[in-house]
Tab-separated table of C-alpha atoms in Angstrom:
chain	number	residue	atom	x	y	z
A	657	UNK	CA	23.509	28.391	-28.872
A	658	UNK	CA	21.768	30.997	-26.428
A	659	UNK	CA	20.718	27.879	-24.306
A	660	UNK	CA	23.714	26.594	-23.937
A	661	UNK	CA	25.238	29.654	-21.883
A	662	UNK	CA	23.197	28.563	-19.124
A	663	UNK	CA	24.620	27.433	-16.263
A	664	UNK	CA	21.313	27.229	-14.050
A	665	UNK	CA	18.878	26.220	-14.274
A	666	UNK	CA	20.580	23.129	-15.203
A	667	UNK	CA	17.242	21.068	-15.638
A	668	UNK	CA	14.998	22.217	-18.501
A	669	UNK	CA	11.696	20.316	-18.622
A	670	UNK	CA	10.972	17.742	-17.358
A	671	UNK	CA	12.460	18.862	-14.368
A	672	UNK	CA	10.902	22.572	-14.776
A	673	UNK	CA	7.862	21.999	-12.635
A	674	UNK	CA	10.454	21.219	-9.308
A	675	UNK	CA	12.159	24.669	-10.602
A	676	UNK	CA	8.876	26.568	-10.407
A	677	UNK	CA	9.029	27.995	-7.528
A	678	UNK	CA	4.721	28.241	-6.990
A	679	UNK	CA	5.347	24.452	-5.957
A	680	UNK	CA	6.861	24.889	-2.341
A	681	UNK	CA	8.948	21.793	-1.588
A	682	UNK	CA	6.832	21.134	1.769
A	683	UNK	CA	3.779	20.175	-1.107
A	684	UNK	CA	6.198	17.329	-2.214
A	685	UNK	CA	6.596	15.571	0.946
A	686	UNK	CA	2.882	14.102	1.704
A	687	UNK	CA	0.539	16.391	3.906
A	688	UNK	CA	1.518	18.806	6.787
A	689	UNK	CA	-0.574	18.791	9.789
A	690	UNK	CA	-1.430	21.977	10.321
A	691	UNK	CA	0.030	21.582	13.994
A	692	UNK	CA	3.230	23.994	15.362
A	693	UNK	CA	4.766	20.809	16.308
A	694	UNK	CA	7.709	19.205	13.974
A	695	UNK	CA	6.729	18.084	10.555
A	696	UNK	CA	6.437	14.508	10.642
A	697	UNK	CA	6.563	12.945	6.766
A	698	UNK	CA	4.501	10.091	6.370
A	699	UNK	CA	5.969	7.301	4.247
A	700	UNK	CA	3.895	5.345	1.856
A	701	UNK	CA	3.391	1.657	2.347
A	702	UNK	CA	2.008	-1.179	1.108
A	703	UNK	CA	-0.181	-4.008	3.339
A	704	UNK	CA	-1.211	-7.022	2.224
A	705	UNK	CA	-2.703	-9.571	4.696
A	706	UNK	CA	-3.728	-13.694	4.020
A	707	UNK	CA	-4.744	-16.860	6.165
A	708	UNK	CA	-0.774	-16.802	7.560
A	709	UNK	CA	-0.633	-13.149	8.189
A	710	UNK	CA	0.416	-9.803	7.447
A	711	UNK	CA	3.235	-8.450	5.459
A	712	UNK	CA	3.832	-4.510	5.190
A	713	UNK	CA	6.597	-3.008	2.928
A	714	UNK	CA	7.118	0.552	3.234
A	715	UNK	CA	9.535	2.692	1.011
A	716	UNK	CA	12.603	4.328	2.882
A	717	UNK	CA	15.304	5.341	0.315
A	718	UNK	CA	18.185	6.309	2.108
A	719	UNK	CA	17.200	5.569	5.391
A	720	UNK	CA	19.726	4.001	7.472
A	721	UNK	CA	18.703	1.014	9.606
A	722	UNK	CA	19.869	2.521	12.654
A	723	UNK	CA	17.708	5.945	12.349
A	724	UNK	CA	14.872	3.032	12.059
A	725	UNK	CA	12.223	2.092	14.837
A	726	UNK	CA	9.358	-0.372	14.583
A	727	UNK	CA	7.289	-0.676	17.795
A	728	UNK	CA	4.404	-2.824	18.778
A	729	UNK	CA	1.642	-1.591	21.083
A	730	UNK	CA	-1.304	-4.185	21.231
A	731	UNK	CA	-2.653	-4.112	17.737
A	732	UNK	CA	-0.990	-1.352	16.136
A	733	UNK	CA	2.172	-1.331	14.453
A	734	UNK	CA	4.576	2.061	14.404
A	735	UNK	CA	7.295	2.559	12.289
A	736	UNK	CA	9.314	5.911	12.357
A	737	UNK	CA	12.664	7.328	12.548
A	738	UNK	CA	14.636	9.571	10.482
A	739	UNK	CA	15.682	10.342	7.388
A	740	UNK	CA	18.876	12.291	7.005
A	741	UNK	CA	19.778	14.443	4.379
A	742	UNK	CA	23.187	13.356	2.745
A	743	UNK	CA	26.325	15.546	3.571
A	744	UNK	CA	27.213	17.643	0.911
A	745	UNK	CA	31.135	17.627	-0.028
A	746	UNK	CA	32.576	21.710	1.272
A	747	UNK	CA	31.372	24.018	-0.978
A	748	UNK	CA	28.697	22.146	-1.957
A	749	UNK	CA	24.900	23.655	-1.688
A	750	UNK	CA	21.349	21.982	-2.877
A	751	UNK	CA	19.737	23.624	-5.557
A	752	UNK	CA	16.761	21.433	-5.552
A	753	UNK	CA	14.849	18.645	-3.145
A	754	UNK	CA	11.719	16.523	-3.817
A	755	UNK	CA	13.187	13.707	-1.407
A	756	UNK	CA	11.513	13.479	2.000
A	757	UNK	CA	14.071	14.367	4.936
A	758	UNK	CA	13.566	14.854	8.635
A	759	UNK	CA	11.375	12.467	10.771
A	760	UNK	CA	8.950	10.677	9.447
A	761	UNK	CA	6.438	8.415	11.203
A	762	UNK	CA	3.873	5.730	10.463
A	763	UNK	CA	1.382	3.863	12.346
A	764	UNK	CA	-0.895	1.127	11.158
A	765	UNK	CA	-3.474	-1.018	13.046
A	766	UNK	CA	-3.239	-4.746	12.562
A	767	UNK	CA	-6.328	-6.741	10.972
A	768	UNK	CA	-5.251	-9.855	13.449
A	769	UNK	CA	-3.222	-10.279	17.143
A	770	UNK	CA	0.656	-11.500	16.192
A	771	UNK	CA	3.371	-12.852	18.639
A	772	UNK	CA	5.371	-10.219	18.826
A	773	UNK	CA	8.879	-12.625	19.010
A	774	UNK	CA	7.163	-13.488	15.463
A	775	UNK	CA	7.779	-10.454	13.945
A	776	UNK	CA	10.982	-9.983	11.591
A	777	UNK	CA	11.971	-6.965	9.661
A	778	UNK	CA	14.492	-6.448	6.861
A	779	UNK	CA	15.610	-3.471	5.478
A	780	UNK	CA	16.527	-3.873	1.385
A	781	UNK	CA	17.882	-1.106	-1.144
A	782	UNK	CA	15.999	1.435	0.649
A	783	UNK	CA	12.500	-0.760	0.624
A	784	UNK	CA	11.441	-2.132	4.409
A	785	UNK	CA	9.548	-5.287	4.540
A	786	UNK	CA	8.223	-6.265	7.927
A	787	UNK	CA	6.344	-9.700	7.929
A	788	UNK	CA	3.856	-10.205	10.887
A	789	UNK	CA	2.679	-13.841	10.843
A	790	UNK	CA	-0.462	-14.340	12.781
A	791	UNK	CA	-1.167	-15.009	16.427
A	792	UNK	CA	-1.697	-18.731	16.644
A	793	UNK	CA	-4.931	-17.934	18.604
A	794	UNK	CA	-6.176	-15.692	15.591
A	795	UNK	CA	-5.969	-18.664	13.299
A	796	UNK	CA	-8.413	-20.885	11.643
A	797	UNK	CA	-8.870	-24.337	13.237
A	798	UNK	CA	-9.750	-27.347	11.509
A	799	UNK	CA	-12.033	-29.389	13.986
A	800	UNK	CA	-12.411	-32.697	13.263
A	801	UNK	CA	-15.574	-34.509	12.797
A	802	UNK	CA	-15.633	-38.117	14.638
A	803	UNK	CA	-18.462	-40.467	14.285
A	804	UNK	CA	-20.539	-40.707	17.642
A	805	UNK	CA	-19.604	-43.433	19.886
A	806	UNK	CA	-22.309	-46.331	19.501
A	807	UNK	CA	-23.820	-44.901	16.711
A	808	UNK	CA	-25.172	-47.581	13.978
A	809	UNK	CA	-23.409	-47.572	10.706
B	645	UNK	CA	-3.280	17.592	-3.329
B	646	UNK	CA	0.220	16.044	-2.395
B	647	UNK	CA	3.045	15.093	-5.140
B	648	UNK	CA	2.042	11.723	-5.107
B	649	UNK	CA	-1.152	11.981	-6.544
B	650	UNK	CA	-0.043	14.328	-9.362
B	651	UNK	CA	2.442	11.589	-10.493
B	652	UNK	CA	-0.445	9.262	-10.549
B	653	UNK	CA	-2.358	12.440	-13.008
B	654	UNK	CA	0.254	12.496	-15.048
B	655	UNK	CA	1.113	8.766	-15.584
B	656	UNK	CA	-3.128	8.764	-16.687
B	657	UNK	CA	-2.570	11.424	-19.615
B	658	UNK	CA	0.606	9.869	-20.736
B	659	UNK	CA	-0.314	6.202	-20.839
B	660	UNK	CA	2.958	5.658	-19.166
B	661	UNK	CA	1.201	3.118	-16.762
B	662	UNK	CA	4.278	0.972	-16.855
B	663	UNK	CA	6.495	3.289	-15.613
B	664	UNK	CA	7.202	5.524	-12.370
B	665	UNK	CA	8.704	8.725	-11.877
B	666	UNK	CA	11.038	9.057	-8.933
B	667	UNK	CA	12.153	12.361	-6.761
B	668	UNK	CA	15.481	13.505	-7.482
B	669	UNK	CA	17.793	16.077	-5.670
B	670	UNK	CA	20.355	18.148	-7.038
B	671	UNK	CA	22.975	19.761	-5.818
B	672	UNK	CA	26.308	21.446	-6.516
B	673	UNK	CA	29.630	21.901	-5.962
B	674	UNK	CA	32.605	23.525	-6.973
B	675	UNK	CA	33.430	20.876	-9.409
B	676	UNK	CA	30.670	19.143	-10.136
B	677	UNK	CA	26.627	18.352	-10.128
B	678	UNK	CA	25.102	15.788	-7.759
B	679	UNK	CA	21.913	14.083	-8.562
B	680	UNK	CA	20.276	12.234	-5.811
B	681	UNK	CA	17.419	10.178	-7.915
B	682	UNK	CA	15.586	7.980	-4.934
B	683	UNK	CA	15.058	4.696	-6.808
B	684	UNK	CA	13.775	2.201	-3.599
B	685	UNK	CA	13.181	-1.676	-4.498
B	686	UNK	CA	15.303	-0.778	-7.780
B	687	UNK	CA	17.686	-3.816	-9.540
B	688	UNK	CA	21.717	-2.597	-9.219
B	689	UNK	CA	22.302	-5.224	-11.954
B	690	UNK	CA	19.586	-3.655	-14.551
B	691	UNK	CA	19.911	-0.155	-13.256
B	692	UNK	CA	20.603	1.822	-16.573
B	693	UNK	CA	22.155	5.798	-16.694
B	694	UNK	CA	22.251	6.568	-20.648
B	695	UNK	CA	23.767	10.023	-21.001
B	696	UNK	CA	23.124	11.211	-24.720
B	697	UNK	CA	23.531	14.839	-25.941
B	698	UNK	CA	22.266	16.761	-23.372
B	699	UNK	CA	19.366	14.340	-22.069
B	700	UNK	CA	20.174	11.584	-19.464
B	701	UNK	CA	18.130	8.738	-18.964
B	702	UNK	CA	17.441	7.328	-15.274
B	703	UNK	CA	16.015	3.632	-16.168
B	704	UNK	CA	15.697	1.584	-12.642
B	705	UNK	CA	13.965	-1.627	-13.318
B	706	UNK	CA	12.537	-3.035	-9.703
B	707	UNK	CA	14.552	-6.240	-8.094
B	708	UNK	CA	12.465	-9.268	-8.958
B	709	UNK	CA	11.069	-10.473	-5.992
B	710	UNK	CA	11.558	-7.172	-4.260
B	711	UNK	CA	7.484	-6.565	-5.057
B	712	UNK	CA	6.245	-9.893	-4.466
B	713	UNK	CA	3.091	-8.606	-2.542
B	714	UNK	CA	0.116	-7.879	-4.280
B	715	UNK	CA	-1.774	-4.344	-3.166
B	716	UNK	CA	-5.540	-4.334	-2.788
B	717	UNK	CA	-4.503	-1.476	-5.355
B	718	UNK	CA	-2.312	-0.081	-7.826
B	719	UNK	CA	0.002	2.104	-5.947
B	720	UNK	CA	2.763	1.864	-8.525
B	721	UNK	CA	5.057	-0.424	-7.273
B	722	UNK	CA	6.953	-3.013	-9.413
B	723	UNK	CA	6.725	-0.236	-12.254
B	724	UNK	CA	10.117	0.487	-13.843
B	725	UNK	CA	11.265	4.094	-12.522
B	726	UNK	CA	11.944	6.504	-15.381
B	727	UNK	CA	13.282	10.353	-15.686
B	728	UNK	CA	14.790	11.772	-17.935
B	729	UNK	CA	17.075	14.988	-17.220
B	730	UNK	CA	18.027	17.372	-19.830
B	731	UNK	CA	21.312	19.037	-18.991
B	732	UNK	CA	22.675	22.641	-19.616
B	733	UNK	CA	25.475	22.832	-21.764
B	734	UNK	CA	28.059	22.869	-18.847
B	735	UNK	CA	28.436	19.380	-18.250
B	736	UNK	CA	31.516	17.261	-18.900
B	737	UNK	CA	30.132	14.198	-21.125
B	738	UNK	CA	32.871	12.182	-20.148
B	739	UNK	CA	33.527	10.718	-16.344
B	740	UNK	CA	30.174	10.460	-15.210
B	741	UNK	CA	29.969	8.636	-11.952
B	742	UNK	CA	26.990	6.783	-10.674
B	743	UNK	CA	26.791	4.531	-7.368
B	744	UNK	CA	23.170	2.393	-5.799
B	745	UNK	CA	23.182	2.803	-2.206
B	746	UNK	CA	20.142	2.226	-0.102
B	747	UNK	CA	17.940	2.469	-2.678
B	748	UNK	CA	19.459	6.041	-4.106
B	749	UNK	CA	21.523	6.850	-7.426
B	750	UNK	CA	23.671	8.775	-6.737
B	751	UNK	CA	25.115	10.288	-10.291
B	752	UNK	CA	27.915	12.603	-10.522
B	753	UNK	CA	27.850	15.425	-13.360
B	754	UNK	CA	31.541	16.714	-13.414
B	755	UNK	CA	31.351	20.538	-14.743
B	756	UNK	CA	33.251	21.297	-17.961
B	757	UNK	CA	36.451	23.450	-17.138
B	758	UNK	CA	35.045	27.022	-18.264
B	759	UNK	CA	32.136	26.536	-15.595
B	760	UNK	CA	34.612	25.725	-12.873
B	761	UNK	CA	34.841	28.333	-10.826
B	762	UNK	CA	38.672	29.720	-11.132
B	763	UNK	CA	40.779	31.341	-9.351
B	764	UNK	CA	43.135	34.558	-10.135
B	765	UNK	CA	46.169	34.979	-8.318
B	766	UNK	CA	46.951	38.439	-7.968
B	767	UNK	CA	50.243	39.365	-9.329
């Protein structure tokens, strides 16, 4: 009945390794470049390319679509923006964070040239898919084969 | 090195390649608990919050469709995200809230009365 007069921590395993508090929450959050600048998160995504292009879905939980940028600069493909920490009702005080808040940024280099008034992007239950169909330059071209002019059959 | 690659340790040493373990906040006010449990790509419709005893179970099955591109590798998506919480003995089993927004539960703990914080008028 001892355990029950706690009142924090509130998590016992398997929540105890975020209470330990050896594991800084900065370790949670991807690497930090060992810069002075701001800490930029870097979120994980997915790429998967084919014969009509490339589609990349990144993970953004709770990112709003207007703290959300995607940019375009020859063959390589930026997403960033920010994630903002969720008010807290008065009172109210975190005890704990593994989520990834404050600006984040991502940038990726293209396998193949798009249009860029090709590109769409939707933003779904915190998952971003951005679908990059190829450049019609930077496709394959079937060439047909005609039979020379004259020649005997 | 980073967080991610110690969920991928410890989904190898407990088989649990089906399944995904997702960050979670907490916070707290006067009143009650807030857990933030980030659950991206996740189904509202087959999103399941079992509170029993003391443990509750965070059971986010992904949206079909949602992970329709195959990775040149595993990275765990289209797994089924799974936690389980085990709560102190404060918590008020009844009136449990729980809302999907942008891809984050959001689950309210209300706090039983005797770990409310009160307050004593002086006479």
């Amino acid at each position: 009945m001892l355990m029950r007069l706690y009142t924090r921590p509130l998590f016992a395993t398997p929540l105890r390794s975020l209470l330990d508090p050896e594991r800084s929450v900065d370790s949670l959050c991807g690497p930090v470049p060992p810069s002075e600048g701001p800490v930029v998160h870097i979120p994980p995504v997915e790429v998967f390319s084919d014969e009509e292009g490339t589609v990349i879905t990144a993970e953004l939980p709770g990112v709003q679509r207007e703290s959300l940028k995607i940019s375009l600069l020859g063959d390589v493909l930026t997403v960033s923006g920010e994630h903002v920490r969720p008010e807290l009702p008065e009172g109210g005080s975190w005890l704990r964070t593994e989520a990834c808040y404050g600006a984040f940024s991502r940038s990726l280099e293209l396998p193949h040239p798009v249009n860029e008034k090709d590109v769409t992007a939707e933003l779904s239950g915190g998952v971003l898919r951005i679908q990059l169909p190829k450049a019609d330059e930077a496709r394959p071209r079937t060439i047909e084969v005609r039979e020379a002019k004259g020649a005997s059959a | 090195m980073t967080a991610r690659t110690e969920v991928v340790e410890r989904d190898r040493w407990s088989s649990a390649r089906f399944w995904r373990t997702p960050a979670a906040d907490l916070a707290e006010t006067p009143e009650a608990y807030l857990l933030l449990v980030q659950v991206p790509g996740a189904d509202g419709k087959r999103l399941r919050v079992v509170l029993e005893r003391e443990r509750l179970t965070v059971t986010a099955p992904p949206a079909s469709g949602s992970s329709g591109v195959p990775a040149a590798r595993d990275t765990g998506r289209g797994r089924t995200f799974t936690r389980e919480f085990l709560l102190g003995g404060d918590i008020r089993a009844e009136g449990m809230d729980a809302s999907l927004s942008d891809g984050v539960l959001t689950i309210k703990l209300y706090k039983s009365e005797k770990a409310r914080p009160r307050e004593i008028a002086i006479q």
